[in-house]
């Protein structure tokens, strides 16, 4: 599951590295429902109850994982190695 806060932070990190290549106009972050994911990374109170609040470590790992995946994807596209 993704949230507006996750999307904003991923886009900030992408902008710092790639300038205007990625933006809210060409990046959509979504996910499927899970009962096994970490808690505390969504900004909505109802989702923070079981984790007893916002968990910065969970949030940072999720945002950084998305950032790394997009860095890798960008490199693959630049090398022309995609199918």
Backbone as a chain_set.jsonl record, in Angstrom:
{"seq": "XXXXXXXXXXXXXXXXXXXXXXXXXXXXXXXXXXXXXXXXXXXXXXXXXXXXXXXXXXXXXXXXXXXXXXXXXXXXXXXXXXX", "coords": {"N": [[0.834, -1.166, 0.0], [0.498, 2.223, -0.725], [1.033, 5.699, 0.022], [0.162, 9.2, 0.01], [2.183, 10.623, 1.295], [4.391, 8.858, 1.13], [4.713, 8.782, -1.66], [5.322, 11.505, -2.185], [7.814, 11.768, -0.858], [9.406, 9.849, -2.201], [9.408, 10.991, -4.77], [10.734, 13.408, -4.181], [13.33, 12.483, -3.619], [13.995, 11.363, -6.082], [13.917, 13.633, -7.699], [16.075, 15.056, -6.657], [18.178, 13.616, -7.682], [17.685, 13.232, -10.459], [16.595, 15.561, -11.494], [14.071, 16.99, -13.395], [13.178, 14.636, -14.587], [11.531, 12.628, -13.438], [8.257, 12.952, -12.126], [5.145, 13.908, -10.507], [3.559, 13.71, -12.666], [4.37, 11.569, -14.23], [4.878, 9.375, -12.637], [3.494, 6.794, -10.819], [2.66, 5.442, -7.815], [1.706, 2.556, -6.35], [0.097, -0.144, -4.576], [-0.629, -3.454, -3.367], [-2.987, -4.89, -1.102], [-1.859, -6.002, 2.06], [-1.302, -8.221, 4.778], [1.026, -8.64, 5.972], [2.935, -6.671, 5.884], [5.174, -4.018, 7.026], [4.328, -1.869, 9.764], [3.174, 1.486, 10.535], [3.961, 3.409, 8.621], [2.228, 4.862, 7.079], [0.389, 7.934, 6.719], [-2.101, 8.182, 7.818], [-4.179, 8.102, 10.647], [-5.71, 5.822, 11.421], [-4.297, 3.685, 10.364], [-2.064, 3.673, 11.905], [-2.502, 2.74, 14.413], [-1.994, 0.018, 15.245], [0.759, -0.053, 15.22], [1.423, 1.687, 17.108], [1.846, 4.35, 16.446], [3.64, 6.575, 14.174], [6.322, 5.118, 12.417], [9.446, 5.812, 11.829], [11.615, 4.317, 10.808], [10.403, 2.201, 9.356], [9.06, 3.718, 7.401], [11.228, 5.047, 6.111], [12.668, 2.854, 5.039], [10.842, 1.793, 3.183], [10.45, 3.982, 1.409], [13.115, 4.349, 0.558], [13.612, 1.882, -0.661], [11.881, 1.994, -2.875], [13.033, 4.153, -4.181], [15.589, 3.111, -4.819], [14.83, 1.041, -6.558], [13.786, 2.515, -8.696], [16.076, 3.942, -9.461], [17.644, 1.843, -10.407], [16.016, 0.923, -12.499], [16.052, 3.188, -14.16], [18.749, 3.204, -14.918], [18.89, 0.77, -16.346], [17.109, 1.34, -18.471], [18.534, 3.454, -19.663], [20.714, 2.118, -20.65], [19.572, 0.638, -22.563], [18.619, -1.954, -22.086], [16.165, -3.05, -21.562], [13.169, -5.048, -21.978]], "CA": [[0.0, 0.0, 0.0], [1.269, 3.465, -0.782], [0.32, 6.867, 0.517], [0.616, 10.461, -0.57], [3.462, 10.975, 1.918], [5.42, 8.004, 0.524], [4.903, 9.266, -3.033], [6.014, 12.802, -2.123], [9.218, 11.572, -0.463], [10.095, 9.168, -3.301], [9.615, 11.986, -5.826], [11.771, 14.349, -3.733], [14.633, 11.831, -3.785], [14.241, 11.238, -7.516], [14.2, 14.977, -8.216], [17.428, 15.417, -6.235], [19.152, 12.927, -8.53], [17.395, 13.295, -11.896], [15.936, 16.799, -11.892], [12.672, 16.886, -13.794], [12.865, 13.4, -15.319], [10.388, 12.004, -12.783], [7.377, 13.887, -11.419], [3.811, 13.357, -10.273], [2.919, 13.531, -13.974], [4.754, 10.32, -14.893], [5.154, 8.327, -11.657], [2.36, 6.355, -10.002], [3.076, 4.442, -6.84], [0.542, 1.872, -5.789], [0.423, -1.438, -3.999], [-1.756, -4.308, -3.041], [-3.235, -5.057, 0.324], [-1.077, -7.054, 2.701], [-1.383, -8.351, 6.24], [2.363, -8.974, 6.435], [3.856, -5.56, 5.709], [5.51, -3.279, 8.244], [3.347, -0.862, 10.153], [3.647, 2.784, 10.964], [4.531, 4.275, 7.582], [1.181, 5.658, 6.441], [0.137, 9.129, 7.517], [-3.466, 8.173, 8.321], [-4.195, 7.632, 12.029], [-6.272, 4.481, 11.538], [-3.255, 2.714, 10.018], [-0.956, 3.787, 12.855], [-2.916, 2.235, 15.716], [-1.332, -1.227, 15.637], [2.201, 0.174, 15.394], [1.517, 2.693, 18.173], [2.319, 5.616, 15.911], [4.484, 6.612, 12.977], [7.612, 4.453, 12.618], [10.353, 6.411, 10.847], [12.435, 3.275, 10.191], [9.569, 1.547, 8.336], [8.834, 4.698, 6.337], [12.468, 5.265, 5.361], [13.005, 1.647, 4.28], [9.916, 1.7, 2.048], [10.783, 5.057, 0.464], [14.434, 4.087, -0.015], [13.482, 0.739, -1.562], [11.288, 2.479, -4.126], [14.039, 4.986, -4.828], [16.604, 2.224, -5.39], [14.237, 0.343, -7.702], [13.701, 3.457, -9.817], [17.445, 4.199, -9.919], [18.04, 0.685, -11.201], [15.219, 0.954, -13.726], [16.566, 4.272, -14.994], [20.021, 2.743, -15.468], [18.581, -0.25, -17.356], [16.559, 2.03, -19.652], [19.591, 4.238, -20.304], [21.603, 1.185, -21.338], [18.799, -0.05, -23.591], [18.565, -3.369, -21.768], [14.805, -3.48, -21.189], [12.449, -5.85, -22.973]], "C": [[0.886, 1.239, 0.0], [0.411, 4.601, -0.239], [0.87, 8.111, -0.166], [1.982, 10.847, -0.002], [4.612, 10.154, 1.337], [5.738, 8.515, -0.878], [5.685, 10.58, -3.052], [7.503, 12.606, -1.822], [10.013, 10.836, -1.542], [10.389, 10.17, -4.414], [10.674, 13.02, -5.451], [13.162, 13.756, -3.959], [14.985, 11.655, -5.259], [14.602, 12.587, -8.127], [15.621, 15.411, -7.855], [18.477, 14.783, -7.144], [18.937, 13.186, -10.015], [16.733, 14.588, -12.354], [14.478, 16.546, -12.235], [12.288, 15.616, -14.532], [11.641, 12.699, -14.756], [9.582, 13.048, -12.036], [6.038, 13.197, -11.157], [3.043, 13.145, -11.576], [3.267, 12.192, -14.63], [5.137, 9.188, -13.924], [3.876, 8.048, -10.869], [2.858, 5.249, -9.077], [1.822, 3.845, -6.227], [0.988, 0.546, -5.205], [-0.826, -2.235, -3.759], [-1.878, -4.444, -1.535], [-2.38, -6.193, 0.876], [-1.338, -7.057, 4.198], [0.01, -8.537, 6.825], [3.37, -7.836, 6.298], [4.164, -4.872, 7.026], [4.425, -2.252, 8.553], [4.009, 0.478, 10.401], [4.183, 3.709, 9.905], [3.492, 5.12, 6.854], [0.824, 6.837, 7.334], [-1.274, 9.186, 8.087], [-3.526, 7.475, 9.682], [-4.688, 6.191, 12.146], [-5.236, 3.401, 11.239], [-2.089, 2.712, 11.008], [-1.266, 3.172, 14.217], [-2.111, 1.01, 16.134], [0.176, -1.068, 15.832], [2.481, 1.215, 16.475], [2.147, 3.998, 17.692], [3.173, 5.453, 14.665], [5.841, 5.992, 13.304], [8.559, 4.914, 11.505], [11.166, 5.338, 10.113], [11.646, 2.548, 9.093], [9.379, 2.46, 7.133], [10.084, 4.86, 5.473], [12.855, 4.061, 4.513], [12.111, 1.52, 3.043], [10.259, 2.745, 0.995], [12.127, 4.772, -0.219], [14.405, 2.896, -0.968], [12.892, 1.129, -2.902], [12.292, 3.322, -4.905], [15.093, 4.116, -5.511], [16.072, 1.493, -6.619], [14.152, 1.265, -8.919], [15.076, 3.863, -10.329], [17.897, 3.072, -10.843], [17.296, 0.649, -12.528], [15.722, 2.024, -14.69], [17.874, 3.864, -15.663], [19.793, 1.708, -16.574], [18.034, 0.393, -18.627], [17.634, 2.789, -20.394], [20.543, 3.347, -21.094], [20.884, 0.424, -22.447], [18.649, -1.529, -23.351], [17.167, -3.858, -21.401], [14.161, -4.253, -22.322], [11.189, -5.158, -23.417]], "O": [[1.918, 1.27, 0.671], [-0.799, 4.454, -0.068], [1.905, 8.071, -0.83], [2.841, 11.342, -0.732], [5.688, 10.692, 1.078], [6.906, 8.663, -1.237], [6.607, 10.743, -3.85], [8.352, 13.218, -2.469], [11.177, 11.163, -1.776], [11.5, 10.196, -4.944], [11.434, 13.462, -6.312], [14.065, 14.444, -4.434], [16.149, 11.786, -5.639], [15.491, 12.671, -8.974], [16.295, 16.059, -8.655], [19.547, 15.356, -7.352], [19.906, 13.344, -10.758], [16.344, 14.688, -13.518], [13.74, 15.954, -11.447], [11.178, 15.524, -15.056], [10.798, 12.224, -15.517], [10.147, 13.929, -11.387], [5.833, 12.046, -11.541], [2.005, 12.483, -11.592], [2.53, 11.728, -15.5], [5.661, 8.159, -14.352], [3.259, 8.963, -10.323], [3.411, 4.246, -9.528], [0.989, 4.552, -5.659], [2.152, 0.166, -5.338], [-1.943, -1.745, -3.929], [-0.943, -4.134, -0.796], [-2.206, -7.223, 0.225], [-1.567, -6.01, 4.802], [0.164, -8.587, 8.045], [4.554, -8.032, 6.576], [3.494, -5.114, 8.029], [3.693, -1.829, 7.658], [5.233, 0.588, 10.467], [4.81, 4.715, 10.24], [3.855, 6.01, 6.085], [0.939, 6.756, 8.557], [-1.616, 10.147, 8.775], [-2.984, 6.382, 9.846], [-4.117, 5.414, 12.912], [-5.299, 2.312, 11.809], [-1.225, 1.837, 10.947], [-0.389, 3.091, 15.077], [-1.597, 0.96, 17.252], [0.798, -1.866, 16.534], [3.631, 1.574, 16.724], [2.879, 4.66, 18.426], [3.394, 4.345, 14.176], [6.439, 6.299, 14.335], [8.466, 4.445, 10.371], [11.378, 5.453, 8.906], [12.179, 2.31, 8.01], [9.521, 2.031, 5.988], [10.004, 4.816, 4.246], [13.322, 4.225, 3.386], [12.595, 1.17, 1.966], [10.348, 2.422, -0.189], [12.257, 4.937, -1.432], [15.107, 2.901, -1.98], [13.341, 0.656, -3.946], [12.391, 3.22, -6.128], [15.447, 4.365, -6.664], [16.786, 1.343, -7.61], [14.417, 0.839, -10.043], [15.231, 4.107, -11.525], [18.455, 3.311, -11.914], [17.893, 0.372, -13.568], [15.807, 1.791, -15.895], [18.084, 4.147, -16.842], [20.437, 1.769, -17.621], [18.445, 0.038, -19.732], [17.658, 2.78, -21.625], [21.113, 3.779, -22.096], [21.504, -0.343, -23.184], [18.559, -2.299, -24.306], [17.019, -4.999, -20.964], [14.557, -4.129, -23.481], [10.455, -5.687, -24.252]]}, "num_chains": 1, "name": "protein.A"}
